[in-house]
Short mmCIF file of C-alpha atoms and ligand atoms in Angstrom, two decimals:
data_model
loop_
_atom_site.label_atom_id
_atom_site.label_comp_id
_atom_site.label_asym_id
_atom_site.label_seq_id
_atom_site.Cartn_x
_atom_site.Cartn_y
_atom_site.Cartn_z
CA MET A 1 -18.60 -24.35 2.72
CA LYS A 2 -16.54 -21.71 4.54
CA LYS A 3 -18.00 -18.20 4.35
CA ILE A 4 -15.26 -15.56 4.25
CA LEU A 5 -16.01 -11.84 4.42
CA SER A 6 -13.15 -9.60 3.23
CA VAL A 7 -13.45 -6.02 4.45
CA PHE A 8 -11.40 -3.05 3.23
CA GLY A 9 -11.85 0.63 2.47
CA THR A 10 -8.76 2.51 1.31
CA ARG A 11 -6.62 2.47 -1.84
CA PRO A 12 -3.69 0.46 -0.42
CA GLU A 13 -5.99 -2.06 1.26
CA ALA A 14 -7.86 -2.61 -2.00
CA ILE A 15 -4.61 -3.12 -3.95
CA LYS A 16 -3.36 -5.61 -1.37
CA MET A 17 -6.68 -7.43 -0.86
CA ALA A 18 -7.56 -7.68 -4.57
CA PRO A 19 -5.31 -10.68 -5.36
CA LEU A 20 -6.53 -12.45 -2.23
CA VAL A 21 -10.19 -11.89 -3.11
CA LYS A 22 -9.50 -13.32 -6.56
CA VAL A 23 -7.98 -16.48 -5.08
CA LEU A 24 -10.84 -16.80 -2.56
CA ASP A 25 -13.32 -16.50 -5.45
CA LEU A 26 -11.60 -19.31 -7.35
CA THR A 27 -11.16 -21.74 -4.46
CA PRO A 28 -13.71 -24.55 -4.12
CA GLY A 29 -15.20 -24.85 -0.65
CA ILE A 30 -15.14 -21.09 -0.05
CA GLU A 31 -17.98 -18.62 -0.33
CA SER A 32 -16.24 -15.26 -0.74
CA LEU A 33 -18.01 -12.00 0.08
CA VAL A 34 -16.60 -8.47 -0.07
CA CYS A 35 -17.60 -5.48 2.05
CA VAL A 36 -16.02 -2.11 1.30
CA THR A 37 -16.37 0.59 3.91
CA GLY A 38 -15.64 3.25 1.28
CA GLN A 39 -13.20 5.00 3.66
CA HIS A 40 -11.74 6.21 0.37
CA ARG A 41 -14.13 6.78 -2.52
CA GLN A 42 -12.37 7.75 -5.77
CA MET A 43 -9.06 6.15 -4.83
CA LEU A 44 -10.81 2.90 -3.90
CA ASP A 45 -13.14 2.69 -6.88
CA GLN A 46 -10.34 2.84 -9.46
CA VAL A 47 -8.68 -0.21 -7.86
CA MET A 48 -11.95 -2.18 -7.77
CA GLN A 49 -12.38 -1.45 -11.46
CA LEU A 50 -8.83 -2.39 -12.43
CA PHE A 51 -8.89 -5.73 -10.61
CA GLN A 52 -12.55 -6.31 -11.50
CA ILE A 53 -13.72 -6.85 -7.95
CA ARG A 54 -17.35 -6.39 -7.04
CA ALA A 55 -18.42 -5.31 -3.56
CA ASP A 56 -21.36 -7.22 -2.08
CA PHE A 57 -21.73 -4.46 0.52
CA ASP A 58 -20.65 -0.82 0.29
CA LEU A 59 -20.93 1.22 3.48
CA ALA A 60 -19.98 4.53 1.76
CA VAL A 61 -18.60 6.02 4.99
CA MET A 62 -16.22 8.62 3.51
CA GLN A 63 -16.87 12.29 4.25
CA PRO A 64 -14.75 15.28 3.19
CA ASN A 65 -12.13 16.02 5.85
CA GLN A 66 -13.39 13.15 7.99
CA SER A 67 -12.37 12.90 11.63
CA LEU A 68 -10.77 9.70 12.88
CA ASN A 69 -13.54 9.07 15.40
CA GLY A 70 -16.37 9.83 12.97
CA LEU A 71 -14.84 7.51 10.38
CA PHE A 72 -14.15 4.77 12.92
CA THR A 73 -17.65 4.71 14.36
CA ARG A 74 -19.36 4.81 10.94
CA ALA A 75 -17.25 1.89 9.73
CA MET A 76 -17.75 -0.09 12.93
CA SER A 77 -21.52 0.21 13.07
CA GLY A 78 -21.87 -0.35 9.31
CA VAL A 79 -19.87 -3.55 9.27
CA ASP A 80 -21.54 -4.76 12.45
CA GLU A 81 -24.83 -4.91 10.59
CA VAL A 82 -23.24 -6.77 7.68
CA ILE A 83 -21.66 -9.32 10.02
CA ALA A 84 -24.98 -9.80 11.83
CA ASN A 85 -26.77 -10.51 8.54
CA VAL A 86 -24.09 -12.53 6.72
CA ARG A 87 -22.78 -14.53 9.71
CA PRO A 88 -19.37 -15.20 8.16
CA ASP A 89 -17.01 -17.90 9.46
CA VAL A 90 -14.09 -15.49 9.16
CA VAL A 91 -13.68 -11.73 8.68
CA LEU A 92 -10.49 -10.73 6.87
CA VAL A 93 -9.06 -7.24 7.36
CA HIS A 94 -5.87 -5.68 6.09
CA GLY A 95 -3.09 -3.62 7.60
CA ASP A 96 -3.50 -0.66 9.91
CA THR A 97 -6.24 1.70 8.74
CA SER A 98 -9.29 2.87 10.68
CA THR A 99 -11.32 0.49 8.51
CA ALA A 100 -9.15 -2.46 9.55
CA CYS A 101 -9.27 -1.67 13.26
CA ALA A 102 -12.97 -0.76 13.44
CA CYS A 103 -14.02 -3.84 11.46
CA ALA A 104 -11.77 -6.24 13.38
CA LEU A 105 -13.26 -4.97 16.65
CA ALA A 106 -16.80 -5.28 15.27
CA ALA A 107 -16.09 -8.92 14.31
CA PHE A 108 -14.49 -9.61 17.69
CA HIS A 109 -17.56 -8.24 19.51
CA ARG A 110 -19.71 -10.61 17.44
CA ARG A 111 -17.35 -13.48 18.31
CA THR A 112 -16.46 -13.91 14.64
CA PRO A 113 -12.87 -15.05 14.03
CA VAL A 114 -10.62 -12.37 12.51
CA GLY A 115 -7.80 -12.94 10.01
CA HIS A 116 -5.26 -10.11 9.79
CA VAL A 117 -3.51 -9.74 6.45
CA GLU A 118 -0.18 -7.89 6.82
CA ALA A 119 0.14 -8.61 10.53
CA GLY A 120 3.07 -7.77 12.77
CA LEU A 121 4.43 -4.54 11.28
CA ARG A 122 5.70 -2.31 14.08
CA THR A 123 7.70 0.84 14.72
CA GLY A 124 7.26 0.58 18.49
CA ASN A 125 6.07 4.21 18.58
CA LEU A 126 2.34 4.98 18.89
CA SER A 127 2.85 8.42 17.31
CA MET A 128 4.63 7.17 14.19
CA PRO A 129 2.70 6.36 12.17
CA PHE A 130 -0.38 7.87 13.79
CA PRO A 131 -2.88 6.31 14.27
CA GLU A 132 -1.72 3.23 12.36
CA GLU A 133 0.62 1.78 15.00
CA MET A 134 -2.31 1.59 17.44
CA ASN A 135 -4.62 0.19 14.77
CA ARG A 136 -2.36 -2.72 13.82
CA ARG A 137 -1.52 -3.63 17.42
CA THR A 138 -5.24 -3.71 18.23
CA VAL A 139 -6.08 -5.85 15.19
CA ASP A 140 -3.35 -8.37 15.99
CA GLY A 141 -4.60 -8.52 19.58
CA VAL A 142 -8.02 -9.81 18.49
CA SER A 143 -6.96 -11.93 15.49
CA GLU A 144 -7.23 -15.69 15.28
CA TRP A 145 -5.02 -15.76 12.17
CA MET A 146 -2.08 -13.40 11.76
CA PHE A 147 -0.66 -13.42 8.25
CA ALA A 148 2.79 -11.93 8.72
CA PRO A 149 4.47 -10.86 5.48
CA THR A 150 8.05 -11.51 6.62
CA LEU A 151 10.09 -13.26 9.30
CA THR A 152 10.73 -9.84 10.88
CA SER A 153 7.00 -9.20 11.30
CA LYS A 154 6.57 -12.72 12.72
CA ALA A 155 9.31 -11.98 15.28
CA ASN A 156 7.46 -8.79 16.30
CA LEU A 157 4.31 -10.82 16.92
CA LEU A 158 6.12 -13.52 18.87
CA ARG A 159 7.52 -10.86 21.21
CA GLU A 160 3.97 -9.74 22.05
CA ASN A 161 2.88 -13.24 23.08
CA LEU A 162 -0.50 -12.96 21.32
CA GLN A 163 -3.18 -15.63 21.15
CA GLY A 164 -3.66 -16.17 17.39
CA ARG A 165 -1.79 -18.43 14.96
CA ILE A 166 1.03 -16.84 12.92
CA HIS A 167 1.79 -17.75 9.30
CA VAL A 168 4.55 -16.10 7.24
CA THR A 169 3.00 -15.63 3.81
CA GLY A 170 4.81 -12.80 2.02
CA ASN A 171 2.99 -9.57 1.28
CA THR A 172 0.05 -9.68 -1.14
CA VAL A 173 1.27 -6.34 -2.57
CA ILE A 174 3.83 -8.32 -4.54
CA ASP A 175 1.02 -10.53 -5.94
CA ALA A 176 -0.73 -7.35 -7.13
CA LEU A 177 2.43 -5.72 -8.45
CA ALA A 178 3.68 -8.81 -10.28
CA SER A 179 0.41 -9.26 -12.14
CA THR A 180 0.27 -5.54 -12.97
CA CYS A 181 3.84 -5.57 -14.35
CA ASP A 182 2.89 -8.63 -16.35
CA THR A 183 -0.09 -6.83 -17.88
CA LEU A 184 2.05 -3.80 -18.73
CA GLN A 185 4.77 -5.93 -20.29
CA LYS A 186 2.50 -8.13 -22.41
CA ASP A 187 0.15 -5.45 -23.72
CA ALA A 188 1.99 -3.31 -26.29
CA VAL A 189 -1.12 -1.21 -26.96
CA LEU A 190 -1.33 -0.37 -23.30
CA GLY A 191 2.32 0.74 -23.26
CA ALA A 192 1.66 3.05 -26.20
CA ARG A 193 -1.45 4.43 -24.49
CA MET A 194 0.53 5.21 -21.35
CA ARG A 195 3.17 7.13 -23.31
CA ALA A 196 0.41 9.08 -25.08
CA ASP A 197 -1.32 9.86 -21.77
CA TYR A 198 1.81 11.49 -20.32
CA PRO A 199 3.33 13.41 -23.26
CA TRP A 200 4.92 15.93 -20.86
CA ILE A 201 7.34 13.34 -19.46
CA ASP A 202 10.72 14.35 -20.83
CA PRO A 203 12.94 11.30 -21.44
CA GLU A 204 16.02 13.56 -21.19
CA ARG A 205 15.31 14.51 -17.57
CA LYS A 206 15.64 12.25 -14.53
CA LEU A 207 12.21 11.53 -13.10
CA ILE A 208 11.72 11.96 -9.35
CA LEU A 209 8.41 10.42 -8.29
CA VAL A 210 6.90 11.73 -5.04
CA THR A 211 4.01 10.59 -2.82
CA GLY A 212 3.10 11.66 0.72
CA HIS A 213 0.15 11.55 3.08
CA ARG A 214 1.16 10.66 6.67
CA ARG A 215 -0.81 12.44 9.39
CA GLU A 216 2.24 12.92 11.63
CA SER A 217 3.79 15.08 8.87
CA PHE A 218 0.81 17.45 8.48
CA GLY A 219 1.86 21.08 8.97
CA ASP A 220 5.61 21.66 9.38
CA GLY A 221 6.58 18.27 7.93
CA PHE A 222 4.80 18.85 4.63
CA ARG A 223 5.99 22.46 4.46
CA SER A 224 9.62 21.38 4.71
CA ILE A 225 9.11 18.50 2.22
CA CYS A 226 7.69 21.05 -0.25
CA ALA A 227 10.62 23.40 0.35
CA ALA A 228 13.03 20.57 -0.56
CA LEU A 229 11.09 19.78 -3.75
CA ALA A 230 11.03 23.46 -4.76
CA GLU A 231 14.83 23.68 -4.32
CA LEU A 232 15.40 20.48 -6.30
CA SER A 233 13.20 21.66 -9.16
CA VAL A 234 15.70 24.43 -9.91
CA ARG A 235 17.92 21.77 -11.48
CA ARG A 236 17.39 21.51 -15.23
CA ASP A 237 18.25 17.80 -15.36
CA VAL A 238 15.25 16.70 -13.27
CA GLN A 239 11.48 16.59 -13.47
CA ILE A 240 9.36 15.93 -10.42
CA VAL A 241 6.08 14.05 -10.77
CA TYR A 242 3.86 14.28 -7.71
CA PRO A 243 0.41 12.63 -7.73
CA VAL A 244 -1.13 14.53 -4.82
CA HIS A 245 -3.16 12.55 -2.27
CA LEU A 246 -6.81 13.65 -2.02
CA ASN A 247 -6.65 14.45 1.71
CA PRO A 248 -7.21 18.25 1.91
CA ALA A 249 -4.65 18.49 4.74
CA VAL A 250 -2.02 17.40 2.19
CA ARG A 251 -3.45 18.99 -0.91
CA ASN A 252 -3.78 22.55 0.37
CA VAL A 253 -0.11 22.82 1.39
CA VAL A 254 1.28 21.05 -1.68
CA MET A 255 -0.79 23.00 -4.21
CA SER A 256 -0.07 26.38 -2.65
CA SER A 257 3.68 25.72 -2.17
CA LEU A 258 4.54 23.99 -5.44
CA GLY A 259 1.82 25.00 -7.90
CA GLN A 260 4.03 27.53 -9.70
CA CYS A 261 7.34 25.62 -9.86
CA ASP A 262 8.81 24.76 -13.25
CA ARG A 263 9.49 21.06 -13.76
CA ILE A 264 7.13 20.00 -10.93
CA HIS A 265 4.06 18.20 -12.24
CA LEU A 266 1.35 18.14 -9.57
CA ILE A 267 -1.22 15.64 -10.80
CA GLU A 268 -4.26 13.77 -9.50
CA PRO A 269 -3.68 10.40 -7.77
CA LEU A 270 -2.86 7.93 -10.50
CA ASP A 271 -4.76 4.74 -11.18
CA TYR A 272 -2.70 1.79 -9.99
CA LEU A 273 -1.75 0.65 -13.50
CA ASP A 274 -0.49 4.15 -14.37
CA PHE A 275 1.32 4.50 -11.06
CA VAL A 276 3.20 1.23 -11.60
CA TRP A 277 4.13 2.44 -15.10
CA MET A 278 5.35 5.72 -13.56
CA MET A 279 7.40 3.88 -10.91
CA GLN A 280 9.05 1.88 -13.68
CA ARG A 281 10.16 5.16 -15.24
CA ALA A 282 11.40 6.79 -12.02
CA HIS A 283 15.07 7.47 -11.32
CA ILE A 284 14.37 8.10 -7.61
CA ILE A 285 11.22 7.63 -5.51
CA LEU A 286 10.56 9.95 -2.57
CA THR A 287 7.71 8.73 -0.39
CA ASP A 288 6.18 8.15 3.02
CA SER A 289 3.92 5.40 1.70
CA GLY A 290 4.04 1.90 3.12
CA GLY A 291 3.05 0.16 -0.09
CA VAL A 292 5.52 2.09 -2.25
CA GLN A 293 8.36 1.11 0.12
CA GLU A 294 7.50 -2.52 -0.63
CA GLU A 295 6.96 -2.14 -4.36
CA ALA A 296 9.95 -0.02 -5.36
CA PRO A 297 12.62 -2.57 -4.29
CA TYR A 298 10.87 -5.18 -6.45
CA LEU A 299 11.26 -2.76 -9.38
CA GLY A 300 14.89 -1.96 -8.51
CA LYS A 301 14.19 1.71 -7.72
CA PRO A 302 16.02 3.70 -5.03
CA VAL A 303 13.64 4.91 -2.33
CA LEU A 304 14.07 7.78 0.11
CA VAL A 305 11.52 7.53 2.92
CA MET A 306 10.33 10.90 4.23
CA ARG A 307 9.64 9.67 7.75
CA ASP A 308 11.67 9.28 10.94
CA VAL A 309 11.02 5.53 11.34
CA THR A 310 9.72 2.69 9.25
CA GLU A 311 7.92 -0.54 10.07
CA ARG A 312 9.46 -2.04 6.93
CA PRO A 313 13.15 -2.44 7.84
CA GLU A 314 13.89 -5.26 5.36
CA ALA A 315 14.71 -3.08 2.34
CA VAL A 316 16.61 -0.60 4.52
CA ALA A 317 18.81 -3.48 5.69
CA ALA A 318 19.28 -4.55 2.05
CA GLY A 319 20.44 -1.03 1.12
CA THR A 320 17.78 -0.01 -1.40
CA VAL A 321 15.75 2.20 0.95
CA THR A 322 17.03 5.05 3.14
CA ILE A 323 15.17 6.96 5.82
CA VAL A 324 15.57 10.72 5.30
CA GLY A 325 12.89 12.24 7.56
CA THR A 326 11.05 15.41 6.56
CA ARG A 327 13.74 18.11 7.02
CA THR A 328 14.43 20.15 3.89
CA GLU A 329 18.26 19.99 4.02
CA ARG A 330 18.36 16.24 4.57
CA ILE A 331 15.96 15.44 1.73
CA HIS A 332 17.78 17.84 -0.58
CA ALA A 333 21.19 16.35 0.24
CA ALA A 334 20.03 12.73 -0.17
CA VAL A 335 18.37 13.37 -3.53
CA THR A 336 21.34 15.41 -4.78
CA ARG A 337 23.76 12.62 -3.94
CA LEU A 338 21.61 10.06 -5.79
CA LEU A 339 21.40 12.40 -8.79
CA ASP A 340 25.09 13.26 -8.96
CA ASP A 341 26.84 10.06 -7.93
CA ALA A 342 26.12 7.31 -10.46
CA HIS A 343 27.92 4.64 -8.41
CA TYR A 344 25.92 5.53 -5.34
CA HIS A 345 22.69 5.41 -7.35
CA ALA A 346 23.65 2.03 -8.82
CA SER A 347 24.26 0.64 -5.33
CA PHE A 348 20.60 1.42 -4.50
CA ALA A 349 19.06 0.45 -7.81
CA ARG A 350 19.09 -3.30 -7.31
CA ARG A 351 16.08 -5.54 -7.59
CA ILE A 352 15.49 -7.19 -4.25
CA ASN A 353 12.47 -9.00 -3.02
CA PRO A 354 12.21 -9.22 0.75
CA TYR A 355 8.46 -8.66 0.84
CA GLY A 356 7.00 -11.48 -1.21
CA ASP A 357 7.15 -13.82 -4.17
CA GLY A 358 3.67 -13.41 -5.69
CA LYS A 359 2.15 -16.38 -3.82
CA ALA A 360 1.06 -14.71 -0.58
CA SER A 361 -2.66 -14.93 -1.40
CA GLN A 362 -2.44 -18.65 -2.10
CA ARG A 363 -0.65 -19.23 1.21
CA ILE A 364 -3.27 -17.24 3.13
CA VAL A 365 -6.09 -19.27 1.62
CA ALA A 366 -4.24 -22.54 2.29
CA ALA A 367 -3.85 -21.51 5.94
CA LEU A 368 -7.53 -20.60 6.24
CA LEU A 369 -8.46 -24.05 4.90
CA GLY A 370 -6.04 -25.77 7.28
CA ARG A 371 -3.90 -27.10 4.42
CA SER A 372 -0.16 -27.50 4.74
CA PHE A 373 2.14 -25.20 2.74
CA ARG A 374 5.70 -23.92 2.87
CA GLU A 375 5.91 -20.49 4.47
CA PHE A 376 7.51 -17.52 2.70
CA GLY A 377 11.23 -17.32 3.43
CA ALA A 378 11.40 -20.97 4.51
CA GLY A 379 13.80 -22.08 1.78
CA VAL A 380 12.90 -24.09 -1.33
CA ASP A 381 9.49 -22.99 -2.51
CA GLU A 382 6.55 -24.99 -3.74
CA SER A 383 3.16 -23.60 -4.70
CA PRO A 384 0.39 -24.23 -2.19
CA SER A 385 -2.31 -26.45 -3.74
CA ILE A 386 -4.63 -23.47 -4.16
CA PRO A 387 -5.66 -21.85 -7.47
CA SER A 388 -3.59 -18.87 -8.60
CA ALA A 389 -5.32 -15.62 -9.54
CA HIS A 390 -2.67 -14.98 -12.20
CA ALA A 391 -4.80 -16.37 -14.98
CA VAL A 392 -7.55 -13.80 -14.36
CA PRO A 393 -7.11 -10.79 -16.68
CA MET A 394 -7.13 -7.19 -15.46
CA GLN A 395 -9.30 -4.39 -16.76
CA SER A 396 -6.64 -2.30 -18.48
CA GLY A 397 -9.09 0.18 -19.89
CA GLY A 398 -7.76 -0.19 -23.49
C1 UD1 B 1 -5.81 6.67 5.11
C2 UD1 B 1 -5.35 5.77 6.27
C3 UD1 B 1 -3.85 5.52 6.18
C4 UD1 B 1 -3.46 5.02 4.81
C5 UD1 B 1 -3.97 5.98 3.75
C6 UD1 B 1 -3.67 5.45 2.38
C7 UD1 B 1 -6.47 5.89 8.44
C8 UD1 B 1 -6.60 6.62 9.71
N1 UD1 B 1 -5.63 6.42 7.54
O1 UD1 B 1 -5.25 7.97 5.30
O2 UD1 B 1 -3.49 4.55 7.17
O3 UD1 B 1 -2.06 4.91 4.75
O4 UD1 B 1 -5.39 6.13 3.88
O5 UD1 B 1 -3.90 6.44 1.39
O6 UD1 B 1 -7.10 4.88 8.26
N2 UD1 B 1 -10.25 11.65 0.20
C9 UD1 B 1 -11.06 11.81 -0.91
N3 UD1 B 1 -11.20 10.76 -1.78
C10 UD1 B 1 -10.57 9.56 -1.62
C11 UD1 B 1 -9.73 9.42 -0.50
C12 UD1 B 1 -9.58 10.46 0.41
O7 UD1 B 1 -11.63 12.86 -1.12
O8 UD1 B 1 -10.73 8.66 -2.46
C13 UD1 B 1 -10.12 12.78 1.16
C14 UD1 B 1 -11.39 13.01 1.98
O9 UD1 B 1 -11.55 14.36 2.22
C15 UD1 B 1 -11.08 12.27 3.28
C16 UD1 B 1 -9.62 12.58 3.43
O10 UD1 B 1 -9.09 12.49 2.10
O11 UD1 B 1 -11.85 12.73 4.36
C17 UD1 B 1 -8.84 11.70 4.37
O12 UD1 B 1 -9.04 10.32 4.13
P1 UD1 B 1 -8.70 9.26 5.31
O13 UD1 B 1 -8.97 7.88 4.80
O14 UD1 B 1 -9.37 9.66 6.57
O15 UD1 B 1 -7.17 9.48 5.59
P2 UD1 B 1 -5.91 9.26 4.65
O16 UD1 B 1 -5.00 10.38 4.92
O17 UD1 B 1 -6.35 9.00 3.26
N1 UDP B 2 -0.55 4.33 -5.58
C1 UDP B 2 -1.40 4.51 -6.68
N2 UDP B 2 -1.53 5.77 -7.21
C2 UDP B 2 -0.87 6.84 -6.72
C3 UDP B 2 -0.02 6.66 -5.60
C4 UDP B 2 0.11 5.40 -5.04
O1 UDP B 2 -2.02 3.55 -7.15
O2 UDP B 2 -1.03 7.95 -7.26
C5 UDP B 2 -0.44 2.98 -4.99
C6 UDP B 2 0.96 2.50 -4.68
O3 UDP B 2 1.52 1.81 -5.78
C7 UDP B 2 0.75 1.58 -3.48
C8 UDP B 2 -0.45 2.19 -2.79
O4 UDP B 2 -1.09 3.04 -3.73
O5 UDP B 2 0.39 0.26 -3.86
C9 UDP B 2 0.00 2.96 -1.58
O6 UDP B 2 -1.02 3.78 -1.13
P1 UDP B 2 -0.79 4.93 -0.08
O7 UDP B 2 0.57 5.52 -0.26
O8 UDP B 2 -1.96 5.83 -0.22
O9 UDP B 2 -0.94 4.19 1.31
P2 UDP B 2 0.06 3.37 2.28
O10 UDP B 2 0.68 2.28 1.51
O11 UDP B 2 1.03 4.35 2.85
O12 UDP B 2 -0.87 2.88 3.35
#
């Protein structure tokens, strides 16, 4: 029996680890345990509920306005104790958060093999995103298994000449998104409930969906993003829906700059099911989020990325994502062109799928068990001989 401890703490990690945890739970020969650091509290808990995942350990590290070092050390010492008691064969972490880096280092110090889900993403710039570029490089440096989502991320890892094994698996975010879209499509009652929950959405106006939270944009960056949104909201043919991240450094600026604008709906972070439903309705998505950059192309939605660089170049190369930075004029011009030029919009609004095919979790589990499987992007596909989590229903709240 292989004992696998999955550790995560933020909203995006939970969304991307949930399908993997489900497959681990269903696979014979694996004892699957979950530790949440609670780096996020409310935004994490809603995902656990939706995917019906239970934490065996909850470190509850989040504090209001937490500092990076305070968060890092609380997560590291908390998970150290769990690893010492559980003695897992493998610790799985995800992505590039403080949780991922602190917990990977804690496992490394205890000589416990680390598996890195979503390995190999790079911008090559330690300040963008900050501190995530450092976190992911550190995690890959100590990982025995690196689960690269794409061939591009594998190439990044090969250039660094690291010690661990690399497997190209696709991104588990597509596993999560595909099953969520499936739930929304099959459940007519749920669709009706969503429409009733958001009666203020005007079907006559083009919906611009916005998210933002990157630390390197705090201050001037967010102020100029808000100025662009305020200018755009003057148009009567648009409505802007902005679920505002709970980080006070984001919230204070957004609420004070945009709180009074007509046609801008500042709302609480949406539960994942609702957010996917909202993305399906969007005409344009403006974001700095990593996960949204991966999800929107799957849904055929044009994405403008409010950052100067991205570690997800695949959809940019395919022409459905454009980098616009945080300057007011540039954001305003890019959105205006997408709103006014239908041909241009249509050239973006194509469903492409460079990030996964819904089988990433199965591939990761196959790799952990030493079974052979065809890697993502390696041509003709066949399912790894690992159970699929697709059959497990979600908690849609009814
Ligand atoms: C974190 C990650 C970032 C990831 C993002 C996803 C780090 C350093 N940053 O950034 O990589 O892209 O999550 O959203 O790991 N808060 C709440 N409730 C919540 C969540 C956050 O109140 O459920 C507030 C708290 O005041 C908290 C603050 O937001 O202190 C910041 O949270 P933190 O996880 O440190 O940073 P994020 O900006 O969320
Ligand atoms: N998301 C959500 N509710 C929201 C905004 C985003 O469920 O109100 C989801 C989104 O679909 C994606 C993930 O959260 O899967 C991205 O999280 P975030 O932008 O916080 O982090 P990042 O991906 O940048 O690390």
